[in-house]
PDB file of C-alpha atoms in Angstrom:
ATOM      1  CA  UNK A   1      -0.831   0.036  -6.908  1.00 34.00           C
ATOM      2  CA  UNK A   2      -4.473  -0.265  -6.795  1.00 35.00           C
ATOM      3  CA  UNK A   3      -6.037  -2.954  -4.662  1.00 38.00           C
ATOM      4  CA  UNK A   4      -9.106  -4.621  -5.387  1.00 40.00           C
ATOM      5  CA  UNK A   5     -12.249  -3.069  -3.770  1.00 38.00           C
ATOM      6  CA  UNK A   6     -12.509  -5.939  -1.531  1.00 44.00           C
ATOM      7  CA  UNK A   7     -12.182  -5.253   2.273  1.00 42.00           C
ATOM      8  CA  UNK A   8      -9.460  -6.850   3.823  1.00 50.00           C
ATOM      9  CA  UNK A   9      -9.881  -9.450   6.359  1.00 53.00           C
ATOM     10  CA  UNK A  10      -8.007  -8.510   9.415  1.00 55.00           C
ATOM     11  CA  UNK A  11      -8.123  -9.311  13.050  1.00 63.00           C
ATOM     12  CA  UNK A  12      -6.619  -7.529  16.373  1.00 63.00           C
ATOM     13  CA  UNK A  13      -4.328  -9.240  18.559  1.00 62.00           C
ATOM     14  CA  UNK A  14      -2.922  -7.028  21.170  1.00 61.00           C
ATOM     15  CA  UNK A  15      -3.618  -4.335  19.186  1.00 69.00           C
ATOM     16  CA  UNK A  16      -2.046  -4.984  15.886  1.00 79.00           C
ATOM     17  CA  UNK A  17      -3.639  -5.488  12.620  1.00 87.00           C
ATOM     18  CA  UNK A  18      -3.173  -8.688  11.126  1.00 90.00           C
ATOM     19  CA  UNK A  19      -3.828  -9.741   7.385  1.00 92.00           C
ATOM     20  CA  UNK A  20      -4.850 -13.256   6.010  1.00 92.00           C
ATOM     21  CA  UNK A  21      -2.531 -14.589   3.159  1.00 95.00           C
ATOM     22  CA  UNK A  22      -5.629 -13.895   0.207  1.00 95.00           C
ATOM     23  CA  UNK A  23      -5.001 -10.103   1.237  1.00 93.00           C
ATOM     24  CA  UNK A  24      -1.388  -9.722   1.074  1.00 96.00           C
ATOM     25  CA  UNK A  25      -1.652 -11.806  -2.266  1.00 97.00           C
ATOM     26  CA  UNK A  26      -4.111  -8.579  -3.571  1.00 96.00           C
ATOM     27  CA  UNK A  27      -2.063  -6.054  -1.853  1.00 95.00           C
ATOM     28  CA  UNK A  28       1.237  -7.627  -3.450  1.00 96.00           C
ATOM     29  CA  UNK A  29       0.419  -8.971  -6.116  1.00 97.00           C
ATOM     30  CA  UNK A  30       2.124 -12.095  -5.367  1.00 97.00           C
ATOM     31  CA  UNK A  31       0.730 -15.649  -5.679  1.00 98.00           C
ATOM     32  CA  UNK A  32       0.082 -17.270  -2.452  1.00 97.00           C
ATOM     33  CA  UNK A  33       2.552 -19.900  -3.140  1.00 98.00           C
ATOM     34  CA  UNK A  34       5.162 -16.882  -3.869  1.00 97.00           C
ATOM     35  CA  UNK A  35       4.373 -15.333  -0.487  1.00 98.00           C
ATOM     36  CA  UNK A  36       4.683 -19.133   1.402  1.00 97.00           C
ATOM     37  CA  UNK A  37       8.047 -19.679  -0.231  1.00 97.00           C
ATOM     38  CA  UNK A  38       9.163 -16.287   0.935  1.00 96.00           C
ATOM     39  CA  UNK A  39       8.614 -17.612   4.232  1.00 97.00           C
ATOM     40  CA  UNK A  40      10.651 -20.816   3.616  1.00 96.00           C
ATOM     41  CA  UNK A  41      13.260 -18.988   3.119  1.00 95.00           C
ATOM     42  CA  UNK A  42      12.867 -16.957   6.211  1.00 94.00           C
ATOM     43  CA  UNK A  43      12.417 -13.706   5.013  1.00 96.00           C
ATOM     44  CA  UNK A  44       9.679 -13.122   5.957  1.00 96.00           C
ATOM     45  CA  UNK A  45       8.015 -14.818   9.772  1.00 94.00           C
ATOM     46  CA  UNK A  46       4.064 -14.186   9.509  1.00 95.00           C
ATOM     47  CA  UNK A  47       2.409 -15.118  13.206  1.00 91.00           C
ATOM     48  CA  UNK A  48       0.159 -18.066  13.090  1.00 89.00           C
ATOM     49  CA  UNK A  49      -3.094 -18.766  14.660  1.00 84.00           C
ATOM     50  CA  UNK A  50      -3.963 -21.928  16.965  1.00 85.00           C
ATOM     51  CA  UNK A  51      -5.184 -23.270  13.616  1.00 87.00           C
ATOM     52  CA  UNK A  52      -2.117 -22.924  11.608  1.00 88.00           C
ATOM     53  CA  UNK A  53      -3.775 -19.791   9.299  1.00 89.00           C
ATOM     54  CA  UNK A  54      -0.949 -17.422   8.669  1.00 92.00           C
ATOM     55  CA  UNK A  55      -1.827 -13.562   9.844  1.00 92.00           C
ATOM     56  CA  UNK A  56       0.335 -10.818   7.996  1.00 94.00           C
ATOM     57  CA  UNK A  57       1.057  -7.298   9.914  1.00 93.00           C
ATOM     58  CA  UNK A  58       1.720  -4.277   7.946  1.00 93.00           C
ATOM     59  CA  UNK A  59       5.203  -4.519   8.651  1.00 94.00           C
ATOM     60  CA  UNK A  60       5.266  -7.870   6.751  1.00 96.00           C
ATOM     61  CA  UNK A  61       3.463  -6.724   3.779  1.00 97.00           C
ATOM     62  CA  UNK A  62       6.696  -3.351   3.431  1.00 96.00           C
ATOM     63  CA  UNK A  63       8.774  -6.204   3.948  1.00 96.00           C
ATOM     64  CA  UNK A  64       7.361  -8.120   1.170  1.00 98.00           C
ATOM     65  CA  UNK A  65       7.271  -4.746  -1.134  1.00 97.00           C
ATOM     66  CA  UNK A  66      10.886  -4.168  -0.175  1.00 95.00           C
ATOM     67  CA  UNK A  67      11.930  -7.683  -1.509  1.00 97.00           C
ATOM     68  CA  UNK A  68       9.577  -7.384  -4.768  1.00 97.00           C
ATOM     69  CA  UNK A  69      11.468  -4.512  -5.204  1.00 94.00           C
ATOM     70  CA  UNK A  70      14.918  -5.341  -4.740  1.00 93.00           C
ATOM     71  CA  UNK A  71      14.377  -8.409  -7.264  1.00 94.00           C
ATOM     72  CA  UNK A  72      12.610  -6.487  -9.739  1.00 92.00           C
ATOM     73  CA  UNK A  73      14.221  -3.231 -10.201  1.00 87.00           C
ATOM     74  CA  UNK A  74      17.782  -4.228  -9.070  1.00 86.00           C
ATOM     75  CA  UNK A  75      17.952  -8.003 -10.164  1.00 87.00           C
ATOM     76  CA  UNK A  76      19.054  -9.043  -6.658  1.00 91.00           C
ATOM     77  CA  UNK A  77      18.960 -12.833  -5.888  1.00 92.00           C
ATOM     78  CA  UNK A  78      16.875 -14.486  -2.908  1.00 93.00           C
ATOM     79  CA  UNK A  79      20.406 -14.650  -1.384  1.00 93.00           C
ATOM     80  CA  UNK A  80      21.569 -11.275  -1.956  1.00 93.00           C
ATOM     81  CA  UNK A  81      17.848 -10.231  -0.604  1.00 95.00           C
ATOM     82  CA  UNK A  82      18.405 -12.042   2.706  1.00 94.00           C
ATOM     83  CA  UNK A  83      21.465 -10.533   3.115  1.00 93.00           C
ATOM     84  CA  UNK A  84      20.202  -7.383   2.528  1.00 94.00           C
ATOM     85  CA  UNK A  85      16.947  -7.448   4.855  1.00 94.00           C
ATOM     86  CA  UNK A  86      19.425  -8.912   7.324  1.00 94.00           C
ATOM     87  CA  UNK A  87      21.659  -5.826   7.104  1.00 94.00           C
ATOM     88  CA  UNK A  88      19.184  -3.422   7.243  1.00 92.00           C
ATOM     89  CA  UNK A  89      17.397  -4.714  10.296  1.00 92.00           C
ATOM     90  CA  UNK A  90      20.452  -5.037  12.459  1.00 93.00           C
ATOM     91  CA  UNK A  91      21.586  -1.306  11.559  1.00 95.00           C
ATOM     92  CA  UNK A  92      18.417   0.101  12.120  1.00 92.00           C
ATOM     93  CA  UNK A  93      18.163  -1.929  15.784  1.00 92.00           C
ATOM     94  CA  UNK A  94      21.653   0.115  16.636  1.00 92.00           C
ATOM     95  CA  UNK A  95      20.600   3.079  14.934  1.00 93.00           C
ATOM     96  CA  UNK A  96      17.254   2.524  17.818  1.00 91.00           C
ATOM     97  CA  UNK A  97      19.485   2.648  21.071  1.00 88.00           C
ATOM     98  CA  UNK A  98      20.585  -1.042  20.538  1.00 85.00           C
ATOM     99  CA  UNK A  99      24.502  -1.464  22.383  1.00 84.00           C
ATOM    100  CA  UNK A 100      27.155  -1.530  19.335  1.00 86.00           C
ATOM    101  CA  UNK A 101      31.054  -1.496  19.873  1.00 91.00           C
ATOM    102  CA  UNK A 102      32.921   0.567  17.398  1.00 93.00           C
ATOM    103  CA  UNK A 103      34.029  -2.837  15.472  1.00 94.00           C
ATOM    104  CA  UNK A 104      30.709  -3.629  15.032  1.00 92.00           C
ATOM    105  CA  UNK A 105      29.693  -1.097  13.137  1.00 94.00           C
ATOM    106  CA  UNK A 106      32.880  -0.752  11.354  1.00 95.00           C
ATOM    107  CA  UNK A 107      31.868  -4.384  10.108  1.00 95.00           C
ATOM    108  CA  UNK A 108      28.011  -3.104   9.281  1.00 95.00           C
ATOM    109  CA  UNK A 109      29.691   0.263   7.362  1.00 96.00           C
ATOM    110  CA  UNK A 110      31.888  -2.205   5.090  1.00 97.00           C
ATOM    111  CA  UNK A 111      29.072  -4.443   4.714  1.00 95.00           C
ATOM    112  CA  UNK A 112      26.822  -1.682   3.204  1.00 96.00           C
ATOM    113  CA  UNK A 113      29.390  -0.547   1.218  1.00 97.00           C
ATOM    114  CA  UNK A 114      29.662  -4.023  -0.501  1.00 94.00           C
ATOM    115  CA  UNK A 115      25.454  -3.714  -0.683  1.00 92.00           C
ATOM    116  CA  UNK A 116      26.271  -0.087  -2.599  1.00 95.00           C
ATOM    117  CA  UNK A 117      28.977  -1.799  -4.565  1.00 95.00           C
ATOM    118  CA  UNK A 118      26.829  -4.585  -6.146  1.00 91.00           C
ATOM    119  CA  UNK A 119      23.880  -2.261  -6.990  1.00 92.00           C
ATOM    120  CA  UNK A 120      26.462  -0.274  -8.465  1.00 94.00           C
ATOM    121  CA  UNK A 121      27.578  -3.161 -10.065  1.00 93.00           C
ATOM    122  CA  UNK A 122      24.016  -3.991 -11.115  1.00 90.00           C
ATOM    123  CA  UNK A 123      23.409  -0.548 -12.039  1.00 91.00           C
ATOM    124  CA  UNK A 124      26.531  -1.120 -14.739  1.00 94.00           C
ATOM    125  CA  UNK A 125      25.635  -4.402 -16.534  1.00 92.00           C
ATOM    126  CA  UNK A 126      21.487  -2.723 -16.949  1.00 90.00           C
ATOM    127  CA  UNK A 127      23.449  -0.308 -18.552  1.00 94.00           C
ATOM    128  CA  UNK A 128      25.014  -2.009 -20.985  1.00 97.00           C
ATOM    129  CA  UNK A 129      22.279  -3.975 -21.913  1.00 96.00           C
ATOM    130  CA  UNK A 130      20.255  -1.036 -22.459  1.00 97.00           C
ATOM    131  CA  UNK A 131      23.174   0.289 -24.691  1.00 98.00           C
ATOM    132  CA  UNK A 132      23.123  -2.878 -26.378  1.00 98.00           C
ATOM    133  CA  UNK A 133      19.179  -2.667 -27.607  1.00 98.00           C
ATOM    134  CA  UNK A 134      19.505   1.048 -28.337  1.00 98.00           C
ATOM    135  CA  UNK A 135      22.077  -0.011 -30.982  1.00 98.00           C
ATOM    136  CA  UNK A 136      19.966  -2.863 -32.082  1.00 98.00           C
ATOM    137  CA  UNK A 137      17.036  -0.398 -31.969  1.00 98.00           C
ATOM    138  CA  UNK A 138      19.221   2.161 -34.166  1.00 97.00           C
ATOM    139  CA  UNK A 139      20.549  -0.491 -36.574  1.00 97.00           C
ATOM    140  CA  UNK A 140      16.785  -1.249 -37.387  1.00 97.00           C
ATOM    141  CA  UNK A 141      15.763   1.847 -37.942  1.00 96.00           C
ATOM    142  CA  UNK A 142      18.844   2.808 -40.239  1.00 95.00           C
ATOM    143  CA  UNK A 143      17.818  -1.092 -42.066  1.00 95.00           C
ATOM    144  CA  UNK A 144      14.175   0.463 -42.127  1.00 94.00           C
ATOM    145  CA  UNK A 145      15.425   3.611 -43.804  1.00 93.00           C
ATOM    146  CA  UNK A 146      17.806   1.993 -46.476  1.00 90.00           C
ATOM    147  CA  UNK A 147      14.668  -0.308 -47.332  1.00 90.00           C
ATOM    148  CA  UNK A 148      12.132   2.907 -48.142  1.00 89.00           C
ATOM    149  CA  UNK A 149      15.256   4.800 -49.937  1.00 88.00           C
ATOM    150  CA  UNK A 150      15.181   1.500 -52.323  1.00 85.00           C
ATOM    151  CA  UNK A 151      11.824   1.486 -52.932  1.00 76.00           C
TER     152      UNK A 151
END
């Protein structure tokens, strides 16, 4: 994606680069408003200033690409996202040292597997509706043909 030549507000704070919302909106390409409502449905948790201004790390800005793509190219709902996101920050805490018991991540195993069964699931009905506009696409073209051999 290219981003605007604009240079990017940022701050440090303990030694972390933070982003205002304006930025994330270029580096996105979100609306502001998109980005807020992201965060009021928690999934995303941008630090705030004393003054209420919203500061983005780098870390929240992967997160927001991760969700753009998981609703674009897969069709996932805000739901399904959440759930996702969810998921794949608890396994990767355990996969990081983080204590698990063996039923634990039993449960996290099946619950990928149902994440790998609806993007198969996805994967099937894009499928068919690509099938679907091929034939359309084909039927056209044979209409297109029949209309030339009449001329």
């Amino acid at each position: 994606m290219l981003i605007s030549s604009r240079i990017f507000f940022w701050r440090f704070y303990y030694g972390k680069k933070y982003y205002k919302i304006e930025d994330v909106s270029i580096k996105t390409g979100l609306t502001k408003r998109a980005i807020r409502y992201y965060e009021d449905l928690n999934l995303i948790s941008p630090k705030r200033t004393e003054s209420g201004y919203r500061l983005y790390t780098d870390e929240d800005i992967e997160k927001i690409q991760k969700i753009i793509s998981l609703k674009d190219s897969l069709g996932f709902s805000l739901s399904e996202i959440k759930a996702a996101l969810e998921l794949d920050k608890n396994v990767k805490n355990i996969l990081s040292g983080e204590t698990a018991d063996t039923e634990t991540i039993d449960n996290y195993a099946k619950l990928i597997e149902k994440q790998i069964d609806l993007i198969e699931e996805k994967s099937r009905k894009l499928l068919m509706a690509k099938q679907k506009f091929e034939e359309l696409l084909l039927n056209l073209s044979k209409l297109k043909q029949k209309s030339k051999e009449a001329d």
